[in-house]
Amino acid sequence: MNMEKLIKIQLTNIILATVVGFILGGIVLVLTGYNPLEAYGALFSGIFSKPKYIAQVVIKSTPIILTGLSFLVAFKSGLFNMGAEGQYLTGSIVAAIVGSKLDFPGGIHFLAVVVSAVTASALLGAVIGILKTKWGVNEVISCIMFNWFLLYLNNYLITTPWLKKPNAEASYEIHETAWSLVAGKWKTTEKGIAALSGSGSPFAEMLLRTDLNYGIVIAVIVAVIIYILYKKTTTGYRLQSVGANINASRLSGIPVEKNIICAMALSAAISGLAGALTITGMMPHRLSQLRVHEGYGFSGIAVALIGANSPIGCIFSGLFYSMLEYGSSSIQSKTGAASEIMDLVIGTIIFFIAISSLFRIVLKKKKGESKHE
Amino acid sequence: MKKTRLMATMIIIACIFAMGCSGKKKGDADSKNGDMKDDYNFGLVTGEGGVNDQGFNQLAWEGYKRLQDEFGYNVKYLESKQESDYGANLDKFADEGMNMIWTLGFTMKDITVNAAKMNPDLKYGNIDSVCEQIADNMVSVVFRAQESTFLTGYIAGRMTETNHVGFIGAMRSEVIDQFEYGFRAGVAYAAKETGKEIDVDIQYTESFTDTAKNKSISTLMYSNGVDIILPCGATLGSIEAAKEMNKYVIGIDMDQRHLAPNQMITVAMKNVDVAVYEITKELAEGTFEGGTEHSFGLAEGGVGIAPHSDNLVPGEVLKEVEEISDRIINGSILPPKDEEGFEAFLKTL
């Protein structure tokens, strides 16, 4: 295939950016006195050598796939959702409250937690949308404000005796009926541990040693729904057209304001879902005092970008991102190099995807040179 | 075209934000490889602060480094960026064939107990937690912080000129209660001895991290006539206030006197490094006993006041502090750890 055509495909750009990222990370490793091959070897063996490591990657990818999708939905409608962090917190706060304060039978409790968390953060998104359409408040500003507001609300709630667990810097755990773990409580009982560790199979180990949960299934379903929404439905078309050209949309009779509010609410709802699934699916199933944001929202932006702004792409880029994140601790423990090296690699990849036109320019110049010869 | 450029700029800005947020202080990742004189491998799972946090995590890592230097054991740490990392980090160490793994703080208690149950061949230790049920292969360490704050309270009681001292706590819990009531008992002891009436102002910030709030409370206390404060949690705020108003302050956990050499009279030390060092050494020497709760106080060298506090504290006071500390060790003074104990203590004076 023609080089120029190849470089126009987003996937090629992503692969090129990844290679550049790893090379740059390798250079830094050499400069700080570590063997890059050894470090990257540790990275990949830390991800693929056991089924449970892969499970960890999948578990860690669930929230960022969702925040990535959340960013994507807003972006398709021309909105820049910097508030996934706050919406994630809304979801987790509501999930923790509903999960620990109410009693339902298993399964229904999980549904109640998820539905209430999603509703709450959708409302938050709608507020941001209304602020924008009614009073012209830029969504970036209001999102960032809500991020901090919710961070401190989270910290405040954990000081109230109603929610704070005595002698802990955290809230009460949610009830087991609301957990979304695979094999939930059974695997922490003596019998479960004996059965699982006795079998010796790597999959039993995976079940025993990780918080494997159903969250990833939900994340994939959400991605597929969003894909269908944009490809096949008029609602999706309207949402997208607002982002593509707001004036043309208005002229052709699309209610622009309503669509902006809807897009923001949908976007926030997905981030809220990420928060709820983290509380239900991962130990320790509770809120804790936060010094800074956990970074799921910003990782989501990166995931959406690496995923080339496609819902299905987000699944893979989320997995890729969490692979690097999870694998980085192996680099730290096996070679002693700082785990931040992987942050650098990820940063470089994002940077090069953002300026992917650079590859095109380099290619053109080279072509020009070869013509001169 | 214009729009794409705008978008690209915004994305880059967003990325910078993201990097800024995830870019935590880089640790000296210095677990030396290939330095295995002995077969022992020890792992440390830190909290979100990382090994350079000027407190808890750093102290524990220092204890480990001493083990490495003195005995050549292989020591490693893994930093947790989020609470959900604790489990994954513990699991990673278990796979790497560690002999013992330490975790820090009561937030990690439950997950450590869980890990200990699942890996019966490994040894685990957790600092600062009271476990109702400790697994056979786990130890928990508690510090009798009331003993060191009793001493600092006594020093404060002797040194106050306004007969007015202050205590600022983070959040009420069993651990913070040790600090508060130990301190108040020490002040009361000094007041009794000198025949003075000393007021103690008590305030809580409801936060371990809000330095600004800590500073404003400290400033207010100092303006109301308090001349010595023991802050507990987000202490940097009090230290700043003390420096600005040139009043005395007492440090906590780690020797922080370099932060305010002319204002920090002494430190209520909590030697996490000693605890980690001693117990881990037991394992290597074969005297390790699982399923136990270790309590570190003055007698074990686990708590105490900062060495060489004679810079600001008068020699005669220090001499008496030494006497009191002997009496705490032999049990003739029992510093109270909670309100009930405090009331009882006051009656014995």
mmCIF file of C-alpha atoms in Angstrom, chain A residues 23-207:
data_model
loop_
_atom_site.group_PDB
_atom_site.id
_atom_site.type_symbol
_atom_site.label_atom_id
_atom_site.label_comp_id
_atom_site.label_asym_id
_atom_site.label_seq_id
_atom_site.Cartn_x
_atom_site.Cartn_y
_atom_site.Cartn_z
ATOM 1 C CA ILE A 23 11.545 4.470 22.235
ATOM 2 C CA LEU A 24 11.498 7.712 24.209
ATOM 3 C CA GLY A 25 10.789 5.825 27.428
ATOM 4 C CA GLY A 26 13.695 3.530 26.541
ATOM 5 C CA ILE A 27 16.005 6.504 26.101
ATOM 6 C CA VAL A 28 15.050 7.831 29.525
ATOM 7 C CA LEU A 29 15.615 4.374 31.015
ATOM 8 C CA VAL A 30 19.097 4.218 29.485
ATOM 9 C CA LEU A 31 19.886 7.710 30.739
ATOM 10 C CA THR A 32 18.844 6.793 34.280
ATOM 11 C CA GLY A 33 20.957 3.669 34.133
ATOM 12 C CA TYR A 34 18.499 0.863 33.508
ATOM 13 C CA ASN A 35 18.346 -1.694 30.744
ATOM 14 C CA PRO A 36 15.254 -0.824 28.675
ATOM 15 C CA LEU A 37 14.909 -4.351 27.305
ATOM 16 C CA GLU A 38 14.873 -5.756 30.799
ATOM 17 C CA ALA A 39 12.370 -3.112 31.912
ATOM 18 C CA TYR A 40 10.025 -3.684 28.994
ATOM 19 C CA GLY A 41 10.441 -7.418 29.454
ATOM 20 C CA ALA A 42 9.283 -6.990 33.046
ATOM 21 C CA LEU A 43 6.409 -4.849 31.809
ATOM 22 C CA PHE A 44 5.100 -7.485 29.439
ATOM 23 C CA SER A 45 5.707 -10.472 31.680
ATOM 24 C CA GLY A 46 3.933 -8.491 34.410
ATOM 25 C CA ILE A 47 0.904 -8.236 32.142
ATOM 26 C CA PHE A 48 0.728 -11.515 30.263
ATOM 27 C CA SER A 49 2.514 -14.179 32.274
ATOM 28 C CA LYS A 50 -0.527 -15.171 34.343
ATOM 29 C CA PRO A 51 -4.273 -15.063 33.711
ATOM 30 C CA LYS A 52 -4.763 -13.122 36.914
ATOM 31 C CA TYR A 53 -2.555 -10.293 35.657
ATOM 32 C CA ILE A 54 -4.711 -10.019 32.572
ATOM 33 C CA ALA A 55 -7.723 -10.009 34.857
ATOM 34 C CA GLN A 56 -6.198 -7.121 36.808
ATOM 35 C CA VAL A 57 -5.738 -5.197 33.574
ATOM 36 C CA VAL A 58 -9.353 -5.807 32.633
ATOM 37 C CA ILE A 59 -10.569 -4.757 36.079
ATOM 38 C CA LYS A 60 -8.554 -1.572 35.989
ATOM 39 C CA SER A 61 -9.719 -0.754 32.483
ATOM 40 C CA THR A 62 -13.428 -0.714 33.348
ATOM 41 C CA PRO A 63 -13.667 2.797 34.831
ATOM 42 C CA ILE A 64 -11.414 4.409 32.232
ATOM 43 C CA ILE A 65 -13.234 2.817 29.295
ATOM 44 C CA LEU A 66 -16.378 4.393 30.699
ATOM 45 C CA THR A 67 -14.883 7.820 31.363
ATOM 46 C CA GLY A 68 -13.397 7.624 27.874
ATOM 47 C CA LEU A 69 -16.843 6.956 26.446
ATOM 48 C CA SER A 70 -18.172 9.785 28.555
ATOM 49 C CA PHE A 71 -15.649 12.206 27.093
ATOM 50 C CA LEU A 72 -16.402 10.941 23.611
ATOM 51 C CA VAL A 73 -20.155 11.475 23.914
ATOM 52 C CA ALA A 74 -19.693 15.089 24.959
ATOM 53 C CA PHE A 75 -17.044 15.640 22.319
ATOM 54 C CA LYS A 76 -19.275 14.390 19.511
ATOM 55 C CA SER A 77 -21.692 17.164 20.422
ATOM 56 C CA GLY A 78 -18.985 19.774 20.514
ATOM 57 C CA LEU A 79 -18.625 19.800 24.291
ATOM 58 C CA PHE A 80 -15.422 19.416 26.213
ATOM 59 C CA ASN A 81 -16.256 17.400 29.308
ATOM 60 C CA MET A 82 -13.486 18.098 31.780
ATOM 61 C CA GLY A 83 -15.814 17.076 34.570
ATOM 62 C CA ALA A 84 -15.709 13.295 34.270
ATOM 63 C CA GLU A 85 -13.785 13.334 37.539
ATOM 64 C CA GLY A 86 -16.597 15.061 39.412
ATOM 65 C CA GLN A 87 -19.276 13.001 37.735
ATOM 66 C CA TYR A 88 -17.355 9.868 38.632
ATOM 67 C CA LEU A 89 -17.317 11.060 42.249
ATOM 68 C CA THR A 90 -21.052 11.776 42.149
ATOM 69 C CA GLY A 91 -21.620 8.233 41.006
ATOM 70 C CA SER A 92 -19.393 6.737 43.666
ATOM 71 C CA ILE A 93 -20.819 8.879 46.485
ATOM 72 C CA VAL A 94 -24.401 7.976 45.617
ATOM 73 C CA ALA A 95 -23.424 4.339 45.137
ATOM 74 C CA ALA A 96 -21.750 4.218 48.539
ATOM 75 C CA ILE A 97 -24.748 5.803 50.249
ATOM 76 C CA VAL A 98 -27.366 3.631 48.569
ATOM 77 C CA GLY A 99 -25.160 0.574 48.937
ATOM 78 C CA SER A 100 -24.514 0.997 52.632
ATOM 79 C CA LYS A 101 -27.693 2.634 53.904
ATOM 80 C CA LEU A 102 -30.457 0.733 52.121
ATOM 81 C CA ASP A 103 -31.309 -2.928 52.230
ATOM 82 C CA PHE A 104 -32.451 -4.888 49.218
ATOM 83 C CA PRO A 105 -32.093 -8.505 48.203
ATOM 84 C CA GLY A 106 -28.990 -9.354 46.151
ATOM 85 C CA GLY A 107 -29.076 -8.323 42.522
ATOM 86 C CA ILE A 108 -31.855 -5.798 43.016
ATOM 87 C CA HIS A 109 -29.605 -3.922 45.406
ATOM 88 C CA PHE A 110 -26.899 -3.760 42.757
ATOM 89 C CA LEU A 111 -29.422 -2.425 40.238
ATOM 90 C CA ALA A 112 -30.685 0.148 42.737
ATOM 91 C CA VAL A 113 -27.141 1.340 43.373
ATOM 92 C CA VAL A 114 -26.318 1.668 39.696
ATOM 93 C CA VAL A 115 -29.594 3.306 38.696
ATOM 94 C CA SER A 116 -29.469 5.884 41.480
ATOM 95 C CA ALA A 117 -25.819 6.697 40.836
ATOM 96 C CA VAL A 118 -26.385 7.090 37.112
ATOM 97 C CA THR A 119 -29.466 9.248 37.668
ATOM 98 C CA ALA A 120 -27.652 11.525 40.097
ATOM 99 C CA SER A 121 -24.726 12.152 37.812
ATOM 100 C CA ALA A 122 -27.006 12.560 34.779
ATOM 101 C CA LEU A 123 -28.747 15.325 36.728
ATOM 102 C CA LEU A 124 -25.387 16.916 37.422
ATOM 103 C CA GLY A 125 -24.622 16.752 33.696
ATOM 104 C CA ALA A 126 -27.972 18.305 32.885
ATOM 105 C CA VAL A 127 -27.217 21.161 35.266
ATOM 106 C CA ILE A 128 -23.920 21.783 33.485
ATOM 107 C CA GLY A 129 -25.773 21.697 30.149
ATOM 108 C CA ILE A 130 -28.447 24.110 31.376
ATOM 109 C CA LEU A 131 -25.806 26.477 32.742
ATOM 110 C CA LYS A 132 -24.253 26.496 29.308
ATOM 111 C CA THR A 133 -27.382 26.911 27.218
ATOM 112 C CA LYS A 134 -29.280 29.323 29.477
ATOM 113 C CA TRP A 135 -26.513 31.495 30.821
ATOM 114 C CA GLY A 136 -23.626 30.803 28.526
ATOM 115 C CA VAL A 137 -21.382 29.357 31.247
ATOM 116 C CA ASN A 138 -18.600 27.500 29.483
ATOM 117 C CA GLU A 139 -18.850 23.808 30.327
ATOM 118 C CA VAL A 140 -15.098 23.552 30.945
ATOM 119 C CA ILE A 141 -15.318 26.103 33.754
ATOM 120 C CA SER A 142 -18.401 24.660 35.403
ATOM 121 C CA CYS A 143 -17.020 21.133 35.073
ATOM 122 C CA ILE A 144 -13.771 21.999 36.803
ATOM 123 C CA MET A 145 -15.683 23.790 39.546
ATOM 124 C CA PHE A 146 -17.909 20.785 40.071
ATOM 125 C CA ASN A 147 -14.837 18.549 40.193
ATOM 126 C CA TRP A 148 -13.545 20.388 43.231
ATOM 127 C CA PHE A 149 -16.946 20.823 44.765
ATOM 128 C CA LEU A 150 -17.526 17.084 44.649
ATOM 129 C CA LEU A 151 -14.050 16.252 45.897
ATOM 130 C CA TYR A 152 -14.681 18.301 49.018
ATOM 131 C CA LEU A 153 -18.242 17.033 49.332
ATOM 132 C CA ASN A 154 -16.803 13.525 49.310
ATOM 133 C CA ASN A 155 -14.290 14.443 52.005
ATOM 134 C CA TYR A 156 -16.927 16.244 54.030
ATOM 135 C CA LEU A 157 -19.375 13.344 53.934
ATOM 136 C CA ILE A 158 -16.685 11.061 55.314
ATOM 137 C CA THR A 159 -16.466 13.257 58.408
ATOM 138 C CA THR A 160 -20.163 12.948 59.243
ATOM 139 C CA PRO A 161 -20.921 10.224 61.774
ATOM 140 C CA TRP A 162 -23.754 9.121 59.524
ATOM 141 C CA LEU A 163 -21.400 7.837 56.851
ATOM 142 C CA LYS A 164 -17.962 7.730 58.466
ATOM 143 C CA LYS A 165 -16.813 4.408 59.755
ATOM 144 C CA PRO A 166 -15.377 4.844 63.253
ATOM 145 C CA ASN A 167 -11.591 4.762 63.384
ATOM 146 C CA ALA A 168 -11.180 4.910 59.642
ATOM 147 C CA GLU A 169 -10.628 7.605 57.096
ATOM 148 C CA ALA A 170 -13.367 6.096 55.003
ATOM 149 C CA SER A 171 -17.101 5.489 54.764
ATOM 150 C CA TYR A 172 -18.978 2.326 55.660
ATOM 151 C CA GLU A 173 -18.591 -0.486 53.143
ATOM 152 C CA ILE A 174 -21.560 -1.211 50.909
ATOM 153 C CA HIS A 175 -23.497 -4.385 51.655
ATOM 154 C CA GLU A 176 -22.534 -7.599 49.953
ATOM 155 C CA THR A 177 -25.906 -7.683 48.217
ATOM 156 C CA ALA A 178 -24.739 -4.799 46.047
ATOM 157 C CA TRP A 179 -21.382 -6.302 45.053
ATOM 158 C CA SER A 180 -20.752 -7.087 41.420
ATOM 159 C CA LEU A 181 -17.861 -9.443 42.060
ATOM 160 C CA VAL A 182 -17.725 -12.753 40.269
ATOM 161 C CA ALA A 183 -18.443 -15.380 42.937
ATOM 162 C CA GLY A 184 -18.806 -12.514 45.426
ATOM 163 C CA LYS A 185 -18.742 -13.546 49.047
ATOM 164 C CA TRP A 186 -18.180 -17.223 48.495
ATOM 165 C CA LYS A 187 -14.560 -16.817 47.560
ATOM 166 C CA THR A 188 -13.648 -15.098 50.829
ATOM 167 C CA THR A 189 -15.170 -17.814 52.967
ATOM 168 C CA GLU A 190 -12.911 -20.548 54.278
ATOM 169 C CA LYS A 191 -14.613 -23.085 52.068
ATOM 170 C CA GLY A 192 -14.240 -20.945 48.989
ATOM 171 C CA ILE A 193 -10.575 -20.283 49.638
ATOM 172 C CA ALA A 194 -9.924 -23.968 50.198
ATOM 173 C CA ALA A 195 -11.763 -24.974 47.027
ATOM 174 C CA LEU A 196 -10.101 -22.367 44.865
ATOM 175 C CA SER A 197 -6.549 -22.647 46.137
ATOM 176 C CA GLY A 198 -6.818 -26.436 46.183
ATOM 177 C CA SER A 199 -7.684 -26.742 42.515
ATOM 178 C CA GLY A 200 -4.368 -25.298 41.386
ATOM 179 C CA SER A 201 -5.689 -24.062 38.073
ATOM 180 C CA PRO A 202 -4.611 -20.567 37.083
ATOM 181 C CA PHE A 203 -8.217 -19.520 36.563
ATOM 182 C CA ALA A 204 -9.137 -20.443 40.099
ATOM 183 C CA GLU A 205 -6.182 -18.355 41.216
ATOM 184 C CA MET A 206 -7.448 -15.493 39.097
ATOM 185 C CA LEU A 207 -10.837 -15.683 40.750
#
